Coordinates of C-alpha atoms and ligand atoms in Angstrom, one line a residue:
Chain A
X1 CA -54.2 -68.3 61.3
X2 CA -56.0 -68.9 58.1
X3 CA -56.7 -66.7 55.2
X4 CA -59.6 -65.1 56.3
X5 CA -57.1 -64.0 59.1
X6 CA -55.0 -61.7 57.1
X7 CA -58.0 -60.6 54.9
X8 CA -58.9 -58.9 58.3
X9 CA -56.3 -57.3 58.9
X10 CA -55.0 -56.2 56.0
X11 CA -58.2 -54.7 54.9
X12 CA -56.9 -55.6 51.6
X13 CA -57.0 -59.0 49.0
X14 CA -53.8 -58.9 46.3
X15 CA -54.6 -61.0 43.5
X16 CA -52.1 -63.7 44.8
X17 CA -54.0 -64.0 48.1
X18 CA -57.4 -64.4 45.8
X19 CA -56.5 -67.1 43.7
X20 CA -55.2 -68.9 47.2
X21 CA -58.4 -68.2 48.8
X22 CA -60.3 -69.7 46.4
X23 CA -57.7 -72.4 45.8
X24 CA -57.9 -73.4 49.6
X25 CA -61.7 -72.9 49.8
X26 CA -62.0 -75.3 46.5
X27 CA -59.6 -77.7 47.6
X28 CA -60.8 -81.3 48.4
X29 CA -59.4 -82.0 51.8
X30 CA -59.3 -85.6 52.3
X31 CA -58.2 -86.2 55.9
X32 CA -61.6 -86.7 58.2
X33 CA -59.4 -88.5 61.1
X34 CA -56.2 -87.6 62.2
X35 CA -54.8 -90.7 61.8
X36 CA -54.3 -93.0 58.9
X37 CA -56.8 -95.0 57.3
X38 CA -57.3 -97.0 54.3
X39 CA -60.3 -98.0 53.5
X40 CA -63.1 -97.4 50.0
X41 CA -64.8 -94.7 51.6
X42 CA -67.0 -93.8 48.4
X43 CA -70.3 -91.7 49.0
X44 CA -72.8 -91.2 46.8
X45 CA -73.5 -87.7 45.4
X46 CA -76.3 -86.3 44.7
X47 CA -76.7 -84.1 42.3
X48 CA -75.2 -87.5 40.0
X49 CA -72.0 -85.2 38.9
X50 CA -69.4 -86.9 36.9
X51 CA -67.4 -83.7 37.0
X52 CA -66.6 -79.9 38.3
X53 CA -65.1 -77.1 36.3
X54 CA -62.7 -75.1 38.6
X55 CA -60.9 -71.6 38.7
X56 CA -58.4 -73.9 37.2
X57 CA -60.0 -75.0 34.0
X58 CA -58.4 -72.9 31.5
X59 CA -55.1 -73.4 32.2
X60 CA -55.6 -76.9 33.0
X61 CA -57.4 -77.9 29.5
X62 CA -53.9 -75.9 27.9
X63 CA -51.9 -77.9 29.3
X64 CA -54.2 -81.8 29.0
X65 CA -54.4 -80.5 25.3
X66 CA -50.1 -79.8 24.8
X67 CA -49.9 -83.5 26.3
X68 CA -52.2 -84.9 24.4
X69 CA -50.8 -83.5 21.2
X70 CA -47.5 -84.1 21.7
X71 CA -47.7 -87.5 23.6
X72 CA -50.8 -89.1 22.4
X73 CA -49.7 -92.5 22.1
X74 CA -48.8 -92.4 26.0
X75 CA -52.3 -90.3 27.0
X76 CA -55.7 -91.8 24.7
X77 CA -55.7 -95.9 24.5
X78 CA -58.8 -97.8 23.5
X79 CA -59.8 -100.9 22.0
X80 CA -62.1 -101.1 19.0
X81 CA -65.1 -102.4 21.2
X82 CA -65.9 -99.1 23.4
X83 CA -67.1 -97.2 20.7
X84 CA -70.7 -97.6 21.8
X85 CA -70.0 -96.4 25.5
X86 CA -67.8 -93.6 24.6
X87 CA -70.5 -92.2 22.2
X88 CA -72.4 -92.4 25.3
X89 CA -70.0 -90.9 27.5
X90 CA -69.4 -87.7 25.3
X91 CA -73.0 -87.0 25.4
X92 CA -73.2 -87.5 28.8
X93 CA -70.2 -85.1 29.5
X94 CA -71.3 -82.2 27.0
X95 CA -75.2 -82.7 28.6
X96 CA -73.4 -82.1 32.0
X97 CA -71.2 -78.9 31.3
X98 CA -74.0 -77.2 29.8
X99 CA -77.0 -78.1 32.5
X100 CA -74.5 -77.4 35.1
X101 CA -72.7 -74.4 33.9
X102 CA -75.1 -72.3 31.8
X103 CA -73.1 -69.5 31.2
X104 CA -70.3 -71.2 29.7
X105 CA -71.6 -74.0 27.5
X106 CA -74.4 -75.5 25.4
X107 CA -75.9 -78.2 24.0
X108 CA -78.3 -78.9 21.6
X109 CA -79.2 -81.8 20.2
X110 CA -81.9 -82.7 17.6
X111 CA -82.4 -86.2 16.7
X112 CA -79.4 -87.2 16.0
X113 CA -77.4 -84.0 15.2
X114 CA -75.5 -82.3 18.2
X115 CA -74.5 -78.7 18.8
X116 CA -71.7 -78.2 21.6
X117 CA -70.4 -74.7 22.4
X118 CA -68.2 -74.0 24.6
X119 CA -68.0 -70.3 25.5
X120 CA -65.0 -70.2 27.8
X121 CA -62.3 -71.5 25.3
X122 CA -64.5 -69.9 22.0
X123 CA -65.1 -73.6 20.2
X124 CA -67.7 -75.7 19.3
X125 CA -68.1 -79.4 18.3
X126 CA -70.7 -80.3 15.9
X127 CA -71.3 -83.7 14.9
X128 CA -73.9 -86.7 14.5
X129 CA -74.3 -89.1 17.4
X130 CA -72.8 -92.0 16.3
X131 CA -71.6 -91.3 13.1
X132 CA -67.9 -91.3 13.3
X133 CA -66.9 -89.8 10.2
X134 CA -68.2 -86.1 11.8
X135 CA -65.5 -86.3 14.6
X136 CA -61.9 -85.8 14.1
X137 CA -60.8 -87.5 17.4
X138 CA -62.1 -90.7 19.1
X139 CA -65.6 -90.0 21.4
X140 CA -63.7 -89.8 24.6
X141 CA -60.8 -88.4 23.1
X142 CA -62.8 -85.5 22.0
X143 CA -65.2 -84.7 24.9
X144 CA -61.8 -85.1 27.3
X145 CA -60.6 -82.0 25.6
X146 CA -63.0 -80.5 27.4
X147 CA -63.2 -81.1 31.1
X148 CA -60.5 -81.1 33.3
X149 CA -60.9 -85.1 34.4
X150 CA -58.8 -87.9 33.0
X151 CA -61.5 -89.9 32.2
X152 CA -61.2 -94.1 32.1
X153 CA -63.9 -96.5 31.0
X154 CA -64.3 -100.0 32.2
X155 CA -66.0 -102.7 29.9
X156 CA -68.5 -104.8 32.3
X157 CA -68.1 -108.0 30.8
X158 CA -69.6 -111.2 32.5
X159 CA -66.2 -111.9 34.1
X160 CA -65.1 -109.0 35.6
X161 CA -64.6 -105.6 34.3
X162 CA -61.6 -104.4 31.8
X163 CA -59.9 -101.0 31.1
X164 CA -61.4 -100.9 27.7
X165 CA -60.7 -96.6 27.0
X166 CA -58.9 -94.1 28.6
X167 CA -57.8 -90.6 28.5
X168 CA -55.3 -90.2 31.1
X169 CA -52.9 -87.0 31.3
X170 CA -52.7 -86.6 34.6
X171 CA -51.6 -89.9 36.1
X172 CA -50.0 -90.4 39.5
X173 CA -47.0 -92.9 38.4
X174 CA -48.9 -95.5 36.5
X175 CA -49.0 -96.3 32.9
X176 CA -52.2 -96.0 30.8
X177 CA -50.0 -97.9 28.5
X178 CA -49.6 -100.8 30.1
X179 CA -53.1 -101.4 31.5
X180 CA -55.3 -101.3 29.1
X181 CA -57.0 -104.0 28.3
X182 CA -56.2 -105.1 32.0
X183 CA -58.7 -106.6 34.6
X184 CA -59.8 -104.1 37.2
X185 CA -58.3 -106.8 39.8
X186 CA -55.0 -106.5 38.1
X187 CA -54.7 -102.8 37.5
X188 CA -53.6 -102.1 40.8
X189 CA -50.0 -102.3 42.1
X190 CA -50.8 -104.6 45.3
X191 CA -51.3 -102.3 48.0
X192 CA -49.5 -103.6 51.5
X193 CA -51.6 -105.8 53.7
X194 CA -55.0 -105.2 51.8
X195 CA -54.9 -107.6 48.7
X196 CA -54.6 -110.4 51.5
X197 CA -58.1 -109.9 53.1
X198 CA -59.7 -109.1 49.6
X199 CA -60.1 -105.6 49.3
X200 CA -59.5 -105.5 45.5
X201 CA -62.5 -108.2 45.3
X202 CA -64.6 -106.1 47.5
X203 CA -64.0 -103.1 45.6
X204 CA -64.8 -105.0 42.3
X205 CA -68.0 -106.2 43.7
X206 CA -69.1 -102.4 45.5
X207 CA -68.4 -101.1 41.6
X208 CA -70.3 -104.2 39.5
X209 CA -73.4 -103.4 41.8
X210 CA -73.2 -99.6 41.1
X211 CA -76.8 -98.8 39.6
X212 CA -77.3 -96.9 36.3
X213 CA -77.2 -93.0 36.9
X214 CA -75.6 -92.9 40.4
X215 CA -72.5 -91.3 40.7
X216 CA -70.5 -92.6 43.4
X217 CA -67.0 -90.2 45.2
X218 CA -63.9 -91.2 46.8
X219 CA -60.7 -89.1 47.5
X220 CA -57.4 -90.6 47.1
X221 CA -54.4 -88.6 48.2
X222 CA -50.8 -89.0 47.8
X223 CA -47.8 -86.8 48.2
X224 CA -45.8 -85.3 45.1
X225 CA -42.7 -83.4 44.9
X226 CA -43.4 -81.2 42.1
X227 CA -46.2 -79.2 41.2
X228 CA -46.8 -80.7 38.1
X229 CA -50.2 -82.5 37.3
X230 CA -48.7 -85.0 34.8
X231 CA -46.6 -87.2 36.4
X232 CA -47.1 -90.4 35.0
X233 CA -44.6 -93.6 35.0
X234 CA -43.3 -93.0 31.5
X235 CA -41.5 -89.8 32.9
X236 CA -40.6 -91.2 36.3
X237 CA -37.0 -90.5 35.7
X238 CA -37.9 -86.8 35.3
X239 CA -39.8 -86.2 38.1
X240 CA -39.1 -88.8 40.9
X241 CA -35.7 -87.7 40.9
X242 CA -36.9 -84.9 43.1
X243 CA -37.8 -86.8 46.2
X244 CA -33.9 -87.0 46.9
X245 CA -34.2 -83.0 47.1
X246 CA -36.5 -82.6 50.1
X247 CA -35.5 -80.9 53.1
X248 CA -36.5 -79.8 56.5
X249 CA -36.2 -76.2 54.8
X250 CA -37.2 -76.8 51.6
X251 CA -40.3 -78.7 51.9
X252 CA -43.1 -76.1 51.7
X253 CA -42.5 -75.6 48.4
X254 CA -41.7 -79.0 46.9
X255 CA -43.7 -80.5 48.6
X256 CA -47.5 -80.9 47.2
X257 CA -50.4 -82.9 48.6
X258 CA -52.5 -84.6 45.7
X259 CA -55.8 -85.5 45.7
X260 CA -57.8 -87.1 43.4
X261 CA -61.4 -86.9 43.2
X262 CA -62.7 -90.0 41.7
X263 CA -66.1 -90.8 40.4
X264 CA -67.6 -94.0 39.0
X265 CA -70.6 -93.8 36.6
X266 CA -72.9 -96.4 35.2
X267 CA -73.6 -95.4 32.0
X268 CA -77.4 -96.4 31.7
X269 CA -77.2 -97.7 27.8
X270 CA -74.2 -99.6 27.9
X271 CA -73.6 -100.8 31.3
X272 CA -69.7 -99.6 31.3
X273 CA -68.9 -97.6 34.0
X274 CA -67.4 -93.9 33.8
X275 CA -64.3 -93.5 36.0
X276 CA -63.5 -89.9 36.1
X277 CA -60.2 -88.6 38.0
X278 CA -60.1 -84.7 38.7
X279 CA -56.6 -84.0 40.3
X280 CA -56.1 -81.1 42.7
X281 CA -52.9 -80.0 44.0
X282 CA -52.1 -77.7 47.3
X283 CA -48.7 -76.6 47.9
X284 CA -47.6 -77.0 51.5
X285 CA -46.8 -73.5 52.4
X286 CA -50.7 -73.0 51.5
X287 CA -51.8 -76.2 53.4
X288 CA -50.3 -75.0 57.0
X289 CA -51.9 -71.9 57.0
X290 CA -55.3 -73.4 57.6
X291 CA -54.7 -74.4 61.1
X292 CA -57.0 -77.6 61.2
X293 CA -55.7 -79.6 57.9
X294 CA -52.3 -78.5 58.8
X295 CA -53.0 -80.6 62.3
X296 CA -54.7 -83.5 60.2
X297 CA -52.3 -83.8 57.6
X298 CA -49.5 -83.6 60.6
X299 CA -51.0 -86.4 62.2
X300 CA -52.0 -88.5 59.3
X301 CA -48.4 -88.4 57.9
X302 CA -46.9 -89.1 61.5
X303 CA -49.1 -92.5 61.6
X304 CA -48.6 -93.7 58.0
X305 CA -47.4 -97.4 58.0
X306 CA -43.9 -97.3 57.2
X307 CA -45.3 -99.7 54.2
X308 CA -48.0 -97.2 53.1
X309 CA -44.9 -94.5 53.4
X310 CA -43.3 -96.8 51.0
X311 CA -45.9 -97.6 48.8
X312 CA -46.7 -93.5 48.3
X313 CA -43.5 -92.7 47.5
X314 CA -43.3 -91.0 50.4
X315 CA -40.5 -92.8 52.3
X316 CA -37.4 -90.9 50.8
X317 CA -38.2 -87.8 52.3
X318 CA -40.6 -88.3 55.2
X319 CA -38.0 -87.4 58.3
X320 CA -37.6 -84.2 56.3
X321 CA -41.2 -83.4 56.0
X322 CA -42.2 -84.7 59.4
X323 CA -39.3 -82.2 60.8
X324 CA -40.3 -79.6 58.9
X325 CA -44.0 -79.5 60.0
X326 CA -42.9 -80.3 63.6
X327 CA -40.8 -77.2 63.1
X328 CA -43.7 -74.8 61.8
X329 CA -45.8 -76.2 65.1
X330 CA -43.3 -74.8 67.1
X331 CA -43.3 -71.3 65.1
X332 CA -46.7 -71.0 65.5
X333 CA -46.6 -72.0 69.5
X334 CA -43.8 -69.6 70.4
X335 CA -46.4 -66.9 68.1
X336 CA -44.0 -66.0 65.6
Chain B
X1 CA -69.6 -119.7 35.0
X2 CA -68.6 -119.6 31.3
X3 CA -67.3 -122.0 29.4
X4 CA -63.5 -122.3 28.4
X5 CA -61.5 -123.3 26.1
X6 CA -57.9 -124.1 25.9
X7 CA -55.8 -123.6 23.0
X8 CA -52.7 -125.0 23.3
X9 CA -49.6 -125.7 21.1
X10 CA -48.0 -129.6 21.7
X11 CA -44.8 -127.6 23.0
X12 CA -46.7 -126.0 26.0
X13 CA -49.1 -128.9 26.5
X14 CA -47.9 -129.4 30.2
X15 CA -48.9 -125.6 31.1
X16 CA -52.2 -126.6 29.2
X17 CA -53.0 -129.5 31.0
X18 CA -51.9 -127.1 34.1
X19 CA -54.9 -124.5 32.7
X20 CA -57.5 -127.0 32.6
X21 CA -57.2 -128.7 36.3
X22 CA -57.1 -125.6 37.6
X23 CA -59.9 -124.0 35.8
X24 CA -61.8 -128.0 36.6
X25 CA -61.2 -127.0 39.9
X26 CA -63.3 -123.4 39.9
X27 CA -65.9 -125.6 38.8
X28 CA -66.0 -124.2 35.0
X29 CA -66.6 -126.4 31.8
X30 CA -63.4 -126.5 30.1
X31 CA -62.1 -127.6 27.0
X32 CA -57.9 -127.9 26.5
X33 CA -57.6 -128.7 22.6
X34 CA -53.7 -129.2 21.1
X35 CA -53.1 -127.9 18.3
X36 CA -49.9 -127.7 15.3
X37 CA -47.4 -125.4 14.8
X38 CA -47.2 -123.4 12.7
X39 CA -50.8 -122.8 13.2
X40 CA -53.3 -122.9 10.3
X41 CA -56.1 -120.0 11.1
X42 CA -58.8 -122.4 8.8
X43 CA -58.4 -124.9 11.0
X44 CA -58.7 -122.4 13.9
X45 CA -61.5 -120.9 12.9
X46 CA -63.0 -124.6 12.3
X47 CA -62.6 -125.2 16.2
X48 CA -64.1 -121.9 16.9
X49 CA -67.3 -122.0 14.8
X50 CA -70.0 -124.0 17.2
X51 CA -69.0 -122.8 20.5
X52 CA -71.2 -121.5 22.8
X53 CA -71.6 -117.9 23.1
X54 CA -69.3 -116.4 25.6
X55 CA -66.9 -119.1 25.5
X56 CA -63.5 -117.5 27.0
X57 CA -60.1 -118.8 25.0
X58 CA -57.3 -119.5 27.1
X59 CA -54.0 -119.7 24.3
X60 CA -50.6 -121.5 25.3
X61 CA -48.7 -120.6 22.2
X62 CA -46.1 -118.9 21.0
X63 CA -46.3 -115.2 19.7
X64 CA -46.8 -115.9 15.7
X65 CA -49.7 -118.4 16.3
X66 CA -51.5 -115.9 18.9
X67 CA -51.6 -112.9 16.3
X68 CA -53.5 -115.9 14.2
X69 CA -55.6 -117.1 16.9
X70 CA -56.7 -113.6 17.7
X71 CA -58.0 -112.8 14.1
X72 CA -59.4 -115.7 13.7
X73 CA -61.5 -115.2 17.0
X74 CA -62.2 -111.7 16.0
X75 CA -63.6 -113.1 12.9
X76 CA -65.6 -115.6 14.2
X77 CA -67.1 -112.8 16.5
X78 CA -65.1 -113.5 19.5
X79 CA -63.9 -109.7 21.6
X80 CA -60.7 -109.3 22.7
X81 CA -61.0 -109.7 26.1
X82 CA -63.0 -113.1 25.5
X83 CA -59.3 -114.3 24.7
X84 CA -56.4 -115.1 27.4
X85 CA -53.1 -115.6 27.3
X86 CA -52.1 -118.3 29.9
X87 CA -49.1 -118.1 32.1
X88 CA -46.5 -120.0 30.4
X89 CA -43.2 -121.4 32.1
X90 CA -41.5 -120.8 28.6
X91 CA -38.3 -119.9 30.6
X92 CA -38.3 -116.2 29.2
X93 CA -40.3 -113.5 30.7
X94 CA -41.2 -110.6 28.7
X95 CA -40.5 -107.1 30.6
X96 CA -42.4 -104.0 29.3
X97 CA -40.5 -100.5 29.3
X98 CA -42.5 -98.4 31.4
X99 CA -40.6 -95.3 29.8
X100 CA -40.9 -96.4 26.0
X101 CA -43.1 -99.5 26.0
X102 CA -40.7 -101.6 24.5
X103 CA -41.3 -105.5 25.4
X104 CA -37.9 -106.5 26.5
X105 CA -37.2 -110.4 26.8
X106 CA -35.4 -111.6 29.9
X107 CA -34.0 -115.0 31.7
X108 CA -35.3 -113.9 35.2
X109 CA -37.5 -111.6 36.9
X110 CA -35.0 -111.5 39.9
X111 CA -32.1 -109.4 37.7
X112 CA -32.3 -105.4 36.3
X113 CA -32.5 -105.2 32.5
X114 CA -31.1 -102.3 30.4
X115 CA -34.4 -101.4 27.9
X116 CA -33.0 -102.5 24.6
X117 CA -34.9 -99.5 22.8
X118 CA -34.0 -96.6 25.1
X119 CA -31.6 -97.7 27.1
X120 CA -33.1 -97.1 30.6
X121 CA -32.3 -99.6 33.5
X122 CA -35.2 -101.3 34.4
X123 CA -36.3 -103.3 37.5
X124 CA -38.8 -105.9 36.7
X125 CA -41.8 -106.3 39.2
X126 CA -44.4 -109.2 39.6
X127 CA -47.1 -106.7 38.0
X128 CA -48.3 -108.9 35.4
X129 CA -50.6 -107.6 32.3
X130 CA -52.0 -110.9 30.2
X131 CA -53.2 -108.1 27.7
X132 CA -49.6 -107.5 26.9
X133 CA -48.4 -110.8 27.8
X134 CA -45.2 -108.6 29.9
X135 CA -44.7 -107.7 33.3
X136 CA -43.7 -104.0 33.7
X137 CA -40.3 -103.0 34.1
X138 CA -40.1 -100.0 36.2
X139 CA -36.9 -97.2 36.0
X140 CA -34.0 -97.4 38.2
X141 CA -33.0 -94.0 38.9
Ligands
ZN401 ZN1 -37.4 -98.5 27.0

């Protein structure tokens, strides 16, 4: 029984049971088969979004902001040459939030002097497009301080394309600070049995022919076992140490499914490409009470490579959690 | 196909000469030119003056002399990432801290390390950045 189940019968929403309603009905489920695959299954979206503000935006820029401020070094990178496209990609962003959400920001802009306003955390950013000395913070440093998205910008250069800029808060155990400047190609931990038959180059190639203004959406899920949105490598030790904690009983509150939404943009005047990463996190106890991702995410879990388990972090704790949703099934079939 | 250039100190010559068959082989125009230690950045930027736009430098050298190749790139309007740094067999591998960011030298990627900044045992893995000339070291728990 899902949550419009109980709304039913209880007649009555508490505020918990709203937020989780709306979480659940926001929530980017990324399981279309029940069983795993791997594969780049990016769609096009149209309207082009880069990004979505969410219930979750408030709290959510409170904490990217704390991070930011008190581990910078580890959260902005950029190299001296992606000035141009992150002028370009704060515009873009601030044009965004205010066509797409009216009633809680604006922007104006007049030649090249630019008004941005935004109503939901009482600020406003006004500067001269281009003209560094009018911004405090780096382009993309600035304009990430306003959406929820880690937001990552890849140089197209003749070669290949670099990590030339990136705001990352949110990472899933990776290291801004070791990639930038990095190759697209060599960014990625090898995934089991897909560098072989040239995924990485085919990837490479689907994002070099991306055409200026498309937007183009892939989910990417993993498994964490906290609910905290910041978990990148540098704090591995503080985190990871919680997949030894799992149990059968346990598990539906550690245990978190991720997704990230991920979005690739060519910027039309500079010919980078916008990578933007909104993370979403569901709880377990919330995920089984909506009967068919509950089945999906059983079935996807139960035919995960043991590799793939590995590779996710997942393998530490995946009897427990396979036990623990086998146990629920029963629950549910003896109607308890 | 751009062209390429090798920069490469007489001590790592052999992983130069290595570079340039290889890069012969992918069917680019390539270049492998020796040069001095310590490296003079006049004579650098000498080399660098007439080459074709969007030449991409390939450096065998030691630390001090890349810092020197790299301005004198920049300056004679080279970008960063026109300019590699080639694999070198130089029988030291350098291990970046994935907790502080500390470059960590080491014999062998086969043996854990203990971060000499923060202390954290660290497992080297094959993941190899040629921006930071390090593979990355990740935490033993
Ligand atoms: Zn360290």
């Amino acid at each position: 029984m899902g949550y419009y189940g109980i709304f039913k019968i209880t007649g009555r929403l508490d505020v918990r049971e709203v937020i989780q309603v709306s979480r659940l009905n926001g929530f980017p489920f990324p399981f279309t088969k029940d069983q795993y695959t791997y594969s780049n299954n990016s769609v096009p979206l149209d309207p082009a979004k880069t990004i979505t503000v969410t219930a979750d935006y408030k709290n959510e820029l409170e904490l990217k902001r704390k991070l930011l401020q008190k581990h910078h070094h580890r959260c902005f990178r950029s190299l001296p040459l992606s000035m141009e496209s992150q002028w370009e990609i704060m515009l873009l962003l601030f044009n965004e939030l205010a066509s797409c959400n009216p009633e809680s920001f604006t922007f104006q802009k007049k030649g090249d002097e630019c008004l941005f306003q935004n109503h939901l955390l009482e600020e406003e950013e006004a500067f001269v497009f281009r003209d560094v000395s009018t911004i405090a913070l780096e382009p993309l440093d600035l304009v990430g301080r306003h959406v929820q998205e880690d937001l990552i910008l890849m140089g197209d250069r003749h070669n290949g394309l670099f990590l030339e800029a990136g705001q990352l808060c949110f990472p899933s155990n990776w290291s801004l600070a070791f990639v930038q400047g990095m190759e697209f190609k060599s960014i990625h931990n090898p995934v089991p049995g897909i560098q072989n038959d040239g995924f990485i180059d085919k990837v490479e190639r689907f994002i070099s022919k991306i055409r200026p203004g498309t937007v183009w959406e892939r989910k990417n899920w993993s498994i964490t076992v906290t609910n905290m949105l910041d978990t990148p490598l540098e704090t591995y030790s503080v985190w990871g140490k919680h997949r030894q904690e799992v149990t059968c009983e346990n598990a539906g509150d550690l245990i978190h499914l991720r997704v990230e939404v991920q979005r690739l943009f060519r910027l039309p005047m500079n010919h980078d490409v916008l990578f933007t990463i909104h993370t979403y996190l569901l709880q377990l106890n919330d995920l089984i009470q909506q009967e068919s991702w509950f089945k999906s995410f059983y079935q996807n879990i139960k035919t995960l490579p043991e590799e793939i388990a590995e590779y996710k972090g997942i393998s530490t704790y995946r009897t427990e959690l396979i036990r623990f949703l086998e146990n629920h099934m029963e629950k549910e079939r003896r109607g308890q | 196909m751009r062209p390429i250039l090798i920069l490469s100190e007489v001590r790592f010559k052999k992983d130069g000469l290595k570079e340039k068959e290889l890069q012969k082989e992918n069917g680019s125009s390539v270049e492998l030119k020796l040069i001095d230690s310590p490296v003079d950045r006049k004579k650098i930027e000498q080399i660098l003056k007439d080459k074709p736009l969007g030449t991409m430098l390939i450096l065998y050298t030691g630390g001090a002399a890349r810092k020197r190749i790299r301005r004198a790139a920049n300056s004679a309007g080279f970008s960063h990432e026109d300019v590699r740094i080639g694999k070198m067999d130089t029988g030291t591998y350098c291990i970046f801290c994935s907790q502080c960011h500390r470059i960590n030298r080491t014999a062998s990627l086969e043996k854990s390390i203990i971060c000499i900044s923060c202390g954290q045992h660290l497992e080297p893995s094959n993941h190899y950045s040629s921006f930071q000339d390090a593979y990355l070291g990740y935490p033993i728990l």
